[in-house]
């Protein structure tokens, strides 16, 4: 059933480039909304401005891009994104409620995982095994855009990681 749901989802945007976007929230804490710095804590949330900066950059370079949103937490926080960017989400196909509040999601995690794995380019969350498995263990090889060890809201930076077939410690170290 999941395969047909994903075919249906991607058929809606056939012929357009799709960039997967995985945003891990919940158990990742925010330390500073203007600076992302991994020296502060290993498992910290990437500020939303970082994701937004790179969604805008992709959209400027590829105006017909579609973003596949995968996230935990309240889906309402992405309403502005849904207005500014062309987005698709598996939540329109299936829902899931986790026993762990920090992993609450409007979509089913397995469906999200395989949808992200179908994307050749992904904007991911550092230290997230979910981002890692989608990009590097399932589906075709993907390039994952991640923030560097330190970046600021005034000058957001990113690096690309391509380690398909490699083990999780390479992604989270």
PDB file of C-alpha atoms in Angstrom, residues 28-51 124-128 146-157 171:
ATOM      1  CA  UNK A  28      16.541  18.287  19.796  1.00  0.00           C
ATOM      2  CA  UNK A  29      16.761  21.504  21.845  1.00  0.00           C
ATOM      3  CA  UNK A  30      17.173  25.065  20.535  1.00  0.00           C
ATOM      4  CA  UNK A  31      20.047  26.953  22.180  1.00  0.00           C
ATOM      5  CA  UNK A  32      20.238  30.173  20.208  1.00  0.00           C
ATOM      6  CA  UNK A  33      17.924  31.286  17.441  1.00  0.00           C
ATOM      7  CA  UNK A  34      20.577  33.407  15.709  1.00  0.00           C
ATOM      8  CA  UNK A  35      23.567  31.021  15.804  1.00  0.00           C
ATOM      9  CA  UNK A  36      23.827  27.295  15.147  1.00  0.00           C
ATOM     10  CA  UNK A  37      26.970  25.972  16.856  1.00  0.00           C
ATOM     11  CA  UNK A  38      27.540  22.271  17.545  1.00  0.00           C
ATOM     12  CA  UNK A  39      30.015  23.110  20.296  1.00  0.00           C
ATOM     13  CA  UNK A  40      27.038  24.046  22.492  1.00  0.00           C
ATOM     14  CA  UNK A  41      25.426  20.590  22.475  1.00  0.00           C
ATOM     15  CA  UNK A  42      25.518  17.453  20.360  1.00  0.00           C
ATOM     16  CA  UNK A  43      21.778  17.131  19.728  1.00  0.00           C
ATOM     17  CA  UNK A  44      20.499  20.605  19.070  1.00  0.00           C
ATOM     18  CA  UNK A  45      17.741  21.758  16.793  1.00  0.00           C
ATOM     19  CA  UNK A  46      18.751  23.490  13.606  1.00  0.00           C
ATOM     20  CA  UNK A  47      17.064  26.926  13.592  1.00  0.00           C
ATOM     21  CA  UNK A  48      14.240  27.306  11.090  1.00  0.00           C
ATOM     22  CA  UNK A  49      15.976  30.268   9.447  1.00  0.00           C
ATOM     23  CA  UNK A  50      18.685  27.891   8.218  1.00  0.00           C
ATOM     24  CA  UNK A  51      16.192  25.648   6.419  1.00  0.00           C
ATOM     25  CA  UNK A 124      18.622  17.264   6.386  1.00  0.00           C
ATOM     26  CA  UNK A 125      19.145  17.451  10.095  1.00  0.00           C
ATOM     27  CA  UNK A 126      22.655  16.756  11.434  1.00  0.00           C
ATOM     28  CA  UNK A 127      22.911  13.917  13.958  1.00  0.00           C
ATOM     29  CA  UNK A 128      19.526  12.557  12.901  1.00  0.00           C
ATOM     30  CA  UNK A 146      23.622  20.206   6.206  1.00  0.00           C
ATOM     31  CA  UNK A 147      24.695  23.215   8.243  1.00  0.00           C
ATOM     32  CA  UNK A 148      28.386  23.413   9.068  1.00  0.00           C
ATOM     33  CA  UNK A 149      29.576  23.171  12.670  1.00  0.00           C
ATOM     34  CA  UNK A 150      28.817  26.861  13.095  1.00  0.00           C
ATOM     35  CA  UNK A 151      26.680  29.207  11.044  1.00  0.00           C
ATOM     36  CA  UNK A 152      24.728  32.382  11.716  1.00  0.00           C
ATOM     37  CA  UNK A 153      21.358  33.773  10.746  1.00  0.00           C
ATOM     38  CA  UNK A 154      23.068  36.754   9.088  1.00  0.00           C
ATOM     39  CA  UNK A 155      25.188  34.525   6.818  1.00  0.00           C
ATOM     40  CA  UNK A 156      23.752  30.981   6.647  1.00  0.00           C
ATOM     41  CA  UNK A 157      26.179  28.424   5.255  1.00  0.00           C
ATOM     42  CA  UNK A 171      26.833  11.028   9.626  1.00  0.00           C
TER      43      UNK A 171
END
